[in-house]
XYZ file of C-alpha atoms in Angstrom:
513
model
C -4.932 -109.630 -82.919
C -0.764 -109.016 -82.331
C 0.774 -106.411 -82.394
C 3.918 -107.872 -83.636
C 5.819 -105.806 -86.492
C 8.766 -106.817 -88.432
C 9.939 -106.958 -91.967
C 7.148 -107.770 -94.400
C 7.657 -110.537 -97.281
C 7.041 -109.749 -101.092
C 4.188 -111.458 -102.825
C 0.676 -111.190 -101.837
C 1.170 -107.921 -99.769
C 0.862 -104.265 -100.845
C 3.531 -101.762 -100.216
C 1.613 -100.467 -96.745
C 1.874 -103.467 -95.693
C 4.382 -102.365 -92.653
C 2.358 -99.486 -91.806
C -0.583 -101.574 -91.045
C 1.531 -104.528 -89.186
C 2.668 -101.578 -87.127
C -0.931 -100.579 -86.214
C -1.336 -104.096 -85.181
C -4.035 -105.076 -87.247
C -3.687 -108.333 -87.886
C -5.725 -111.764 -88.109
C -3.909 -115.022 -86.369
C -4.038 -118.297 -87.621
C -5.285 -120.543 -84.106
C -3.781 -123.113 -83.704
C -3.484 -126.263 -81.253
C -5.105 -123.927 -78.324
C -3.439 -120.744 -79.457
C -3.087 -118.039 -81.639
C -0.086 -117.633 -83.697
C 2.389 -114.978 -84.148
C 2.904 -113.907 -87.788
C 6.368 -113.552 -87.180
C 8.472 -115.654 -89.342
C 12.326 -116.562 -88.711
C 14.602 -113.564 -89.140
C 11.752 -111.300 -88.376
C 9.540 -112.320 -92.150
C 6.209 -112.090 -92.049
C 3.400 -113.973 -94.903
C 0.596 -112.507 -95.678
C -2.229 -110.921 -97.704
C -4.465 -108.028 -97.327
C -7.921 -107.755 -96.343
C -10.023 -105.178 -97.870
C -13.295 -103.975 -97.388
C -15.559 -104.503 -100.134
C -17.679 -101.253 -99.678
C -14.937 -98.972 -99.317
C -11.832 -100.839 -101.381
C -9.411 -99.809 -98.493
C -7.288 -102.091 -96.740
C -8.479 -102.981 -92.744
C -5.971 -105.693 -91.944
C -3.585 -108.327 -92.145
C -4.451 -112.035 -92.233
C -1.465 -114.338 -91.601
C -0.598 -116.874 -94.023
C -0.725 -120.127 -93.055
C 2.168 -122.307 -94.801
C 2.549 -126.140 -94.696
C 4.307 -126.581 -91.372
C 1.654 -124.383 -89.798
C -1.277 -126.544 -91.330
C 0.715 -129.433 -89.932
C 0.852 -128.699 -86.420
C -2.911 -127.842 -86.730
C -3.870 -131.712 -88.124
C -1.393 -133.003 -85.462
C -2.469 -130.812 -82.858
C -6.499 -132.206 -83.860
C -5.698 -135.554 -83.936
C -4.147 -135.100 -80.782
C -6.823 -133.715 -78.935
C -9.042 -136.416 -80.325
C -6.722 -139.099 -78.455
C -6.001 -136.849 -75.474
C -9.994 -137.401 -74.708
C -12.295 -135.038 -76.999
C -13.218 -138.392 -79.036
C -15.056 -139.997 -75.960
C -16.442 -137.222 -74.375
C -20.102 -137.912 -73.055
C -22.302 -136.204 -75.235
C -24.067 -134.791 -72.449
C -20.863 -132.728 -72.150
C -19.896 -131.266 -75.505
C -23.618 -130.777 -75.934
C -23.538 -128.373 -72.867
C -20.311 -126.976 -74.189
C -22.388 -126.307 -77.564
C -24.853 -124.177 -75.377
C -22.336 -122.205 -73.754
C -20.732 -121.739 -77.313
C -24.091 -120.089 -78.320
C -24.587 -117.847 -75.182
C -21.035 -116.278 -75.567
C -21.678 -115.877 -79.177
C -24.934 -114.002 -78.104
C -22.960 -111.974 -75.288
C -20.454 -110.844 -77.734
C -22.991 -110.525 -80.891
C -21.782 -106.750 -81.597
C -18.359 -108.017 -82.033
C -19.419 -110.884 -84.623
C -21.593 -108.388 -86.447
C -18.862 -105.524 -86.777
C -16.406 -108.644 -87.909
C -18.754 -109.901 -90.227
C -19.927 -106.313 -91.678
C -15.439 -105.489 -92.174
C -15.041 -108.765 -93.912
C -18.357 -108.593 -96.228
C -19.073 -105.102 -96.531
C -22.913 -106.469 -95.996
C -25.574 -104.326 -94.254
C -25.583 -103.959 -90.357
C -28.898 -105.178 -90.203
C -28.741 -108.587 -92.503
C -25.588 -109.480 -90.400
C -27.685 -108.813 -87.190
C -30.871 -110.543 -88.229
C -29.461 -113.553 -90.466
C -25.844 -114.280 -89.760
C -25.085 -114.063 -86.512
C -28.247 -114.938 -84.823
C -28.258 -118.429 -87.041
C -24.591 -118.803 -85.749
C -26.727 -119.185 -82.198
C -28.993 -121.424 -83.932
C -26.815 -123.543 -85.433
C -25.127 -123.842 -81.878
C -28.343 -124.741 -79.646
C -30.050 -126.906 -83.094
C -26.713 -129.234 -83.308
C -26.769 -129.432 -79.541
C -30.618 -130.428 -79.691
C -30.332 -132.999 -82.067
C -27.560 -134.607 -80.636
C -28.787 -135.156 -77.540
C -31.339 -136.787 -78.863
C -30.134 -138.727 -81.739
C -30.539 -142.615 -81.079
C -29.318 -145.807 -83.069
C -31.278 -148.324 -85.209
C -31.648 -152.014 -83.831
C -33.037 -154.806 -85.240
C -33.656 -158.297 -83.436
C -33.726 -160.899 -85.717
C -35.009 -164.344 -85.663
C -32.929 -167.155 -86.188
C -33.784 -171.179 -86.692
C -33.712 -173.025 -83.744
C -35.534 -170.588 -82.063
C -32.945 -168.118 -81.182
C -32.430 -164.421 -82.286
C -29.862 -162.266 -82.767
C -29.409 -158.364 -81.433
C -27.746 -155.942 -83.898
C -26.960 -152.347 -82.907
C -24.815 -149.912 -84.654
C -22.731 -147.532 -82.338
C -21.662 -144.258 -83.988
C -17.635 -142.953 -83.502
C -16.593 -139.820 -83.954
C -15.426 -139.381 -87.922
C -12.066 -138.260 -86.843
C -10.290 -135.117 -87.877
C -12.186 -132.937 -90.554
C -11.297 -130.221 -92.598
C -14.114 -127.936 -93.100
C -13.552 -125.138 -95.625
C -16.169 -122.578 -95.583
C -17.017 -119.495 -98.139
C -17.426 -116.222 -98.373
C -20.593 -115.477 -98.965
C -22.235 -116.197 -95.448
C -18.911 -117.330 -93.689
C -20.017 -116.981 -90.303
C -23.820 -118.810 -90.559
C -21.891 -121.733 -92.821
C -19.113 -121.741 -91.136
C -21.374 -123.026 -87.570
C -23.542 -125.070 -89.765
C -20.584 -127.362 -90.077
C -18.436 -127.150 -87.076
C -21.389 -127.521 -84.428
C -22.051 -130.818 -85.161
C -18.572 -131.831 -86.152
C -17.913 -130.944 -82.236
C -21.356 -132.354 -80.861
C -20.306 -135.878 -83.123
C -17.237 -135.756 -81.476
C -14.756 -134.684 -83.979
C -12.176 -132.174 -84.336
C -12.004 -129.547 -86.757
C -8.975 -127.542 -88.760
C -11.028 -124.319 -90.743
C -10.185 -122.929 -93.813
C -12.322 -119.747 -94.334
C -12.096 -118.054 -97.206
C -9.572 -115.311 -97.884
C -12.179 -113.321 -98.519
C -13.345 -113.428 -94.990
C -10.940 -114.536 -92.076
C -12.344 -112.452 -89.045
C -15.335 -114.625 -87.797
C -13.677 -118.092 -87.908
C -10.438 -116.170 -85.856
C -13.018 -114.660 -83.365
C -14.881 -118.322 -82.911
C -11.886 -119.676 -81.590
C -12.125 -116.922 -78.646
C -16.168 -117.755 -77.885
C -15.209 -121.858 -78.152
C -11.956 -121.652 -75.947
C -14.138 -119.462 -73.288
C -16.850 -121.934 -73.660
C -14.108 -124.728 -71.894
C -13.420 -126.587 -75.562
C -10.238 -128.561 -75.362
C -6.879 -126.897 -77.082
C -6.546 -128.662 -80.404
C -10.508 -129.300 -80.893
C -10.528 -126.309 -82.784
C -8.284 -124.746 -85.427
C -8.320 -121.691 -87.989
C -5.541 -121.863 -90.953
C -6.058 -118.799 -93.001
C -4.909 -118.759 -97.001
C -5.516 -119.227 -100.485
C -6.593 -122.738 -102.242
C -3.763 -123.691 -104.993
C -0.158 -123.715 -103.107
C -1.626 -122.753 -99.900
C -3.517 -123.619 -96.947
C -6.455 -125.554 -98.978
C -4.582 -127.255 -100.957
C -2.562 -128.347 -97.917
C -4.698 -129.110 -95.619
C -7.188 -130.977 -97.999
C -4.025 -133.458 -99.231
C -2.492 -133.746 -95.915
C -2.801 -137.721 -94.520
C -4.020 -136.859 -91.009
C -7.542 -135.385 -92.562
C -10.809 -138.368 -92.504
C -13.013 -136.440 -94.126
C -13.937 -132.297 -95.894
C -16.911 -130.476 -95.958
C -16.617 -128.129 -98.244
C -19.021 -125.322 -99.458
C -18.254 -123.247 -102.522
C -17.697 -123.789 -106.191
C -18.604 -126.827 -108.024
C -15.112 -125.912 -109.495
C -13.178 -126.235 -106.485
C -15.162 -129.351 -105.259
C -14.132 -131.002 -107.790
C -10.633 -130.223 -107.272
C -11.262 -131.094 -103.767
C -12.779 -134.870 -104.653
C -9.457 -135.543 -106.880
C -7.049 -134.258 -104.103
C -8.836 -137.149 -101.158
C -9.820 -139.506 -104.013
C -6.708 -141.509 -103.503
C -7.182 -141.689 -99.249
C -11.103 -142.561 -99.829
C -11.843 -139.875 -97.693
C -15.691 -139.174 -97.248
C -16.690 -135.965 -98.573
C -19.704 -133.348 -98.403
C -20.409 -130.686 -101.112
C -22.898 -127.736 -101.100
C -21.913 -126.161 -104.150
C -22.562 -123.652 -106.914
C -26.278 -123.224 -108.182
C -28.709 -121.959 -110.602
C -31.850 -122.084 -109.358
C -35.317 -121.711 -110.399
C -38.433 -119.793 -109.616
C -41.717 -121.097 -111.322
C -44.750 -118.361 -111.221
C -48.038 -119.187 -111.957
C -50.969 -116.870 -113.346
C -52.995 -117.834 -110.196
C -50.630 -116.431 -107.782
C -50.919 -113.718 -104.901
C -49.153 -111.416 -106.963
C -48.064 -109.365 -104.325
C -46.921 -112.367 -102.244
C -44.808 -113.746 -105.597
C -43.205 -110.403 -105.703
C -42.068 -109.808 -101.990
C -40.693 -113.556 -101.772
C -38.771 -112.949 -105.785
C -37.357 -109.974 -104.384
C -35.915 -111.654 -101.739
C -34.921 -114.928 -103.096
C -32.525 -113.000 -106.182
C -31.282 -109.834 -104.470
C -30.386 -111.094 -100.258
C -26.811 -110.233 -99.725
C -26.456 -108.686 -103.458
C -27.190 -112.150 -104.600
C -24.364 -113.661 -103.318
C -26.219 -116.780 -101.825
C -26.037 -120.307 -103.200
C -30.147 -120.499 -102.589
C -30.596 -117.032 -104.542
C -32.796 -117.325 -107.835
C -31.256 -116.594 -111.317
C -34.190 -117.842 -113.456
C -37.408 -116.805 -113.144
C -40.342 -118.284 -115.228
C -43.193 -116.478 -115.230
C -46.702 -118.053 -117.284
C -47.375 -115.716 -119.996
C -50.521 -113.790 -118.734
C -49.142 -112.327 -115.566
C -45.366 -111.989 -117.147
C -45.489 -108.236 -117.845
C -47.010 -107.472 -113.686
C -44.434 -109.615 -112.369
C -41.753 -107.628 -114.076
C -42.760 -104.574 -113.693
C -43.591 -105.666 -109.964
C -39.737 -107.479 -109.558
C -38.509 -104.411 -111.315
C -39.857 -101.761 -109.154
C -39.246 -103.420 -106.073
C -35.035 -103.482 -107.099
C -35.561 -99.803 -107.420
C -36.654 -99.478 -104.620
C -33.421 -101.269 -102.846
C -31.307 -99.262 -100.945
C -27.513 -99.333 -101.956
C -25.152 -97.921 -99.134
C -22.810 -97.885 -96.109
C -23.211 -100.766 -94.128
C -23.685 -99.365 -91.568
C -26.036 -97.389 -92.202
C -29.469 -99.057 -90.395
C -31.269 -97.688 -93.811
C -29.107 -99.447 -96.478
C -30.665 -102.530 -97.811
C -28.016 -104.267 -100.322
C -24.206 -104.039 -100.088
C -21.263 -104.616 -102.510
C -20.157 -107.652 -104.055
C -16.787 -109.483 -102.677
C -14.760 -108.159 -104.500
C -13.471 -106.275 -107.345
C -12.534 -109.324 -109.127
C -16.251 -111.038 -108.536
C -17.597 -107.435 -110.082
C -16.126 -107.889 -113.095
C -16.816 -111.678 -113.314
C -20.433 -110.219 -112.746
C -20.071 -107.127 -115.364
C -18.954 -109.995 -117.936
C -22.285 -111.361 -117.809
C -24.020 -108.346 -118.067
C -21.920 -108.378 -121.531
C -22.944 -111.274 -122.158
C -26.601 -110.871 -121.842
C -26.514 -107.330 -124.095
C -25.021 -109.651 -127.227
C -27.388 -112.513 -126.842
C -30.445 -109.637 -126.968
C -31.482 -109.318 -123.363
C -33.509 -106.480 -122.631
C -32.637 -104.660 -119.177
C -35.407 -104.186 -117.015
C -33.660 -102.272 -114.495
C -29.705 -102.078 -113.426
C -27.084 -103.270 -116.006
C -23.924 -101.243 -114.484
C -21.988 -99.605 -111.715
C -23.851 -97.445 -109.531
C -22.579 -94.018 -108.022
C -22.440 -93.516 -104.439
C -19.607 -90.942 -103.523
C -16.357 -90.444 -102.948
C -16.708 -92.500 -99.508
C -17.365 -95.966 -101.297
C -15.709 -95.140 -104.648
C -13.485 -97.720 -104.495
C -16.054 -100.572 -103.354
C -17.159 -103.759 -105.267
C -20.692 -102.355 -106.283
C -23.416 -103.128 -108.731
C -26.723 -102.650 -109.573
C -29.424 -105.060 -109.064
C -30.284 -106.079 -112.716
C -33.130 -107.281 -114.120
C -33.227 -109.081 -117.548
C -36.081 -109.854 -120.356
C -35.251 -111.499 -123.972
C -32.938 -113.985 -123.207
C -33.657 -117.949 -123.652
C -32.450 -121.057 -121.812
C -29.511 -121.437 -124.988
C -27.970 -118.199 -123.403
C -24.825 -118.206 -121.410
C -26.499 -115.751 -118.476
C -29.351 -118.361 -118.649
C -27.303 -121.607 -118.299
C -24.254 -120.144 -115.587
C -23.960 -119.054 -111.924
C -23.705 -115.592 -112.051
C -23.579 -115.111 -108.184
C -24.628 -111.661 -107.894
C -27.974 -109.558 -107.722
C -29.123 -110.703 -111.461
C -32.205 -112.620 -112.612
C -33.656 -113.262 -115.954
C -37.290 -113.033 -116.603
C -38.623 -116.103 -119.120
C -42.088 -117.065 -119.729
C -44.037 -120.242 -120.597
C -47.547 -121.513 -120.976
C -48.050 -124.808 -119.333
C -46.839 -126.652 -116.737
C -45.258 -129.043 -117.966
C -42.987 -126.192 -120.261
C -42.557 -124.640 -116.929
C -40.971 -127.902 -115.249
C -38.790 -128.470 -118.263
C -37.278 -125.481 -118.431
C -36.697 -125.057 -114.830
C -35.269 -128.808 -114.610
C -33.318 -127.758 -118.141
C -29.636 -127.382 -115.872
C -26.789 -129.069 -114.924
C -27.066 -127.844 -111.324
C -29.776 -128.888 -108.857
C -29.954 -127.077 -105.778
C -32.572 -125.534 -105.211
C -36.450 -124.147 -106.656
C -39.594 -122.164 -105.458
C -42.891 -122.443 -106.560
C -45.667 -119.794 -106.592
C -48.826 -120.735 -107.253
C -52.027 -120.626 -105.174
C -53.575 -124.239 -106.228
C -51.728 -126.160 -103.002
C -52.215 -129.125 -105.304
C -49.907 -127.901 -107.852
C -47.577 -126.913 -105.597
C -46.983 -129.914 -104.354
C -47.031 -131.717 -107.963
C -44.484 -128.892 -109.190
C -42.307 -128.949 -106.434
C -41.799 -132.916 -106.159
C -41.065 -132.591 -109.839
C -37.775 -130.274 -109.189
C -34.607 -132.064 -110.037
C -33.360 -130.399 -106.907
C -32.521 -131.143 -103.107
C -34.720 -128.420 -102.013
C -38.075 -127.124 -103.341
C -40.225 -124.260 -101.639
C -43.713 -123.465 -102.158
C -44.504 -120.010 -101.473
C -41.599 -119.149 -99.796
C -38.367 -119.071 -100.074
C -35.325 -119.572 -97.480
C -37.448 -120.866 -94.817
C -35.201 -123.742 -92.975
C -35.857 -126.216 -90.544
C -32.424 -126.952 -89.347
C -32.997 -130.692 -88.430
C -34.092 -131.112 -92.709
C -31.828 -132.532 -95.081
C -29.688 -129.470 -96.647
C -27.929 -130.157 -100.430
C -27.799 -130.452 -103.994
C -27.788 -132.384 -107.092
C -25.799 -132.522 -109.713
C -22.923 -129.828 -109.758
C -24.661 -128.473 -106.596
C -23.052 -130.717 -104.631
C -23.478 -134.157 -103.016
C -24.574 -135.161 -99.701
C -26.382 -133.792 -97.056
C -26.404 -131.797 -93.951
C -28.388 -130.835 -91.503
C -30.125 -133.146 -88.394
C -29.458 -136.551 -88.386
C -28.065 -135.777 -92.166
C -25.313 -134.270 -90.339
C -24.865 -137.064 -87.530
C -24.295 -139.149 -89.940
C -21.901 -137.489 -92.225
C -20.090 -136.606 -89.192
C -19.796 -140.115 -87.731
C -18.664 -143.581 -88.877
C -20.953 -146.394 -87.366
C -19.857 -150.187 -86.397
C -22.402 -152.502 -85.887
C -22.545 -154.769 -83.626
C -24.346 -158.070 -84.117
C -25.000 -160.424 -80.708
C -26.719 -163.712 -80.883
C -28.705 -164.126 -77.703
């Protein structure tokens, strides 16, 4: 971070702002090979605050990025592309993906402290989850690549000839990848290690939200020997700033984008008119389907999971439950006690189980539903407001994990993402009311399945209206699968050759012999 100082402009910074651009705390935009001084001309400085969402105070400065700066980044990409990145053996960014993953791993404190000050989640989540799949996603990509192949087909001809044709994969070009908040980190590597191992360069837009990890990658990639201009962080808003630049700006071939099905749309009409290829992973409401012959104990450990991780602030994270009638009053009484028994606290703190929401404004997007839900008739299980934790994290973005009965599929709660640590409880009788109502959504992202008849499971699961379906489980991944949604969850897919693909253009090449 600089330690440059200087006279602060108006607009999205608070009146301290000086104080902390004094102290030096500030997060660079990286750009072409470098970071960049927030110094403006005549001394100005743009910018917005970063706060931490378990304590409410302010921790730094991110610089702004404004047109010109996004810009240089898309020139400075396409570039490096030209310069050489483009036709780099594969052997050779592969490696460089490896090396990428062992510096990540030799400065893992420093990604978990960044990704604790920008989330405010526990010490231990961003230990076990986020940062080591950030290694993952390194050494996976790297795998895969190295041994993707190409499809060829010899053809017969008349005469007695035949004809070769082979497709060769290019690099996609320059893409924009635009990553959220939620698990910036783990998403933001899901996407930009096989951009590089594909070839391509990248220009990242993290979230606003959560600037620090994307900065700190450019240190780990730059020490892992990746070319200047390869990689490149613009920090800002969406509207009338770096998103909304950087996702209209010619020099771009192609977004991936996770987030709201909201903003993807907005994205989709911005590179409609350049026919730019596109992949989604966006909002969801997703379903869990219990059945009476289930291991209850089993049902309740993986439901407690799948709707509280990271205060439910996970596009996979269940928001319907449907539980068949004679087991409905153990399972929520079981899911109840069990978000009791969740431990709300300092992130640091190697006891605390669930941290705070975003952000004050996500809270009260949150707390509106929990309105919601008390006029439609919903009976609360267990949360419903704003817990109490001392004077120390007062001013954080906390709730309590909330638990509903009463409320139908008609119901607003039912129907929306909520994106925090909320479920409602529903039951049904049959199967086939169990598949309706969990296929009764406009998203499609993801389901589970509990049930100990493996034939059901399987039956139940293929009859989701979703890209993924677990049975028994719940975020289990194989990284080379196909990763996406439905609907407004999204379209396309990552992961594997899912990502190869998206991530390359092909030519084929046809040869009669």
């Amino acid at each position: 971070m600089s330690g440059m100082a200087g006279r602060i402009t108006v607009g999205r910074m608070t009146a301290d702002t000086a104080d902390a651009a004094e102290a030096g705390r500030w997060i660079r935009n990286f750009v072409d090979g470098r970071y960049v001084d927030p110094e403006g001309p005549q001394g100005t400085v743009h910018g917005f605050d970063k706060v931490d969402p378990a304590t409410g105070r302010m921790f730094a400065r991110v610089h702004e990025a404004d047109r010109s700066l996004v810009d240089r980044a898309v020139r400075g990409a396409r570039r490096a592309l030209h310069d050489g990145w483009a036709s780099t053996p594969v052997a050779e960014r592969t490696a460089l993906l490896r090396r990428a993953a062992d510096r990540i791993e030799a400065r893992f404190d420093e990604f978990v402290a960044a990704e604790v000050a920008d989330t405010g989640k526990p010490v231990t989540q961003a230990r076990s989850l986020d940062v080591a799949r950030a290694v993952s996603n390194f050494r996976s990509f790297a795998d895969v690549a190295a041994a993707a192949g190409q499809e060829s087909f010899l053809t017969d001809l008349p005469g007695g000839r035949q004809a070769l044709n082979y497709a060769v994969r290019k690099p996609l070009g320059v893409v924009a990848v635009i990553v959220p908040w939620n698990l910036p980190l783990l998403l933001l590597t899901w996407k930009v290690a096989p951009a590089l191992a594909c070839g391509n360069a990248v220009v990242v837009k993290p979230s606003e939200e959560t600037p620090a990890t994307a900065a700190l990658l450019a240190d780990v990639l730059a020490e892992a020997g990746l070319p200047a201009g390869v990689y490149n962080v613009v920090h800002g808003f969406g509207a009338d700033s770096a998103g909304a630049y950087l996702t209209s700006h010619p020099g771009i071939d192609g977004v991936t984008f996770t987030g709201s099905s909201a903003t993807g749309s907005q994205v989709m009409k911005t590179v409609a008119p350049r026919v730019r290829p596109v992949s989604f992973e966006l909002g969801g409401k997703n379903a869990a389907i219990v059945f009476d012959d289930v291991d209850t104990d089993e049902a309740l450990t993986g439901l407690a999971r799948s709707v509280f991780t990271n205060t439910g602030q996970v596009c996979l994270c269940t928001e319907r439950v449907y539980v068949q009638r004679s087991v409905f009053a153990d399972i929520a009484d079981g899911l109840a006690e069990r978000a009791r028994a969740l431990r709300l606290g300092a992130p640091g703190d190697e006891r605390t189980t669930t941290g705070p929401l975003i952000s004050q404004a996500h809270r009260a997007k949150v707390l509106g539903y929990f309105d919601l839900a008390e006029q439609a008739g919903a009976k609360v299980l267990t949360g419903g407001g704003v817990p109490e934790l001392g004077p120390e994290l007062s001013g954080g973005s906390w709730i309590e994990p909330t638990l509903w009965t009463g409320l139908t599929n008609a119901d607003r709660p039912v129907r929306e993402e909520i994106f925090g640590p909320v479920a409602a409880l529903i039951p049904f009788d049959t199967e086939e009311e169990a598949i309706a109502l969990a296929n009764d959504t406009e998203y499609g992202l993801a389901a589970s399945v509990w049930t100990n008849d493996l034939r059901r499971g399987h039956r139940v699961a293929q009859a989701m209206d979703t890209g993924m379906a677990w049975v028994n489980t719940w975020f289990l991944r194989d990284l080379r699968s196909p990763f996406g949604g439905t609907g407004l969850s999204g379209i396309g897919r990552e992961g594997g050759a899912s990502s190869m693909h998206f991530y390359t253009e092909p030519t084929n090449v046809c040869v009669q012999l």
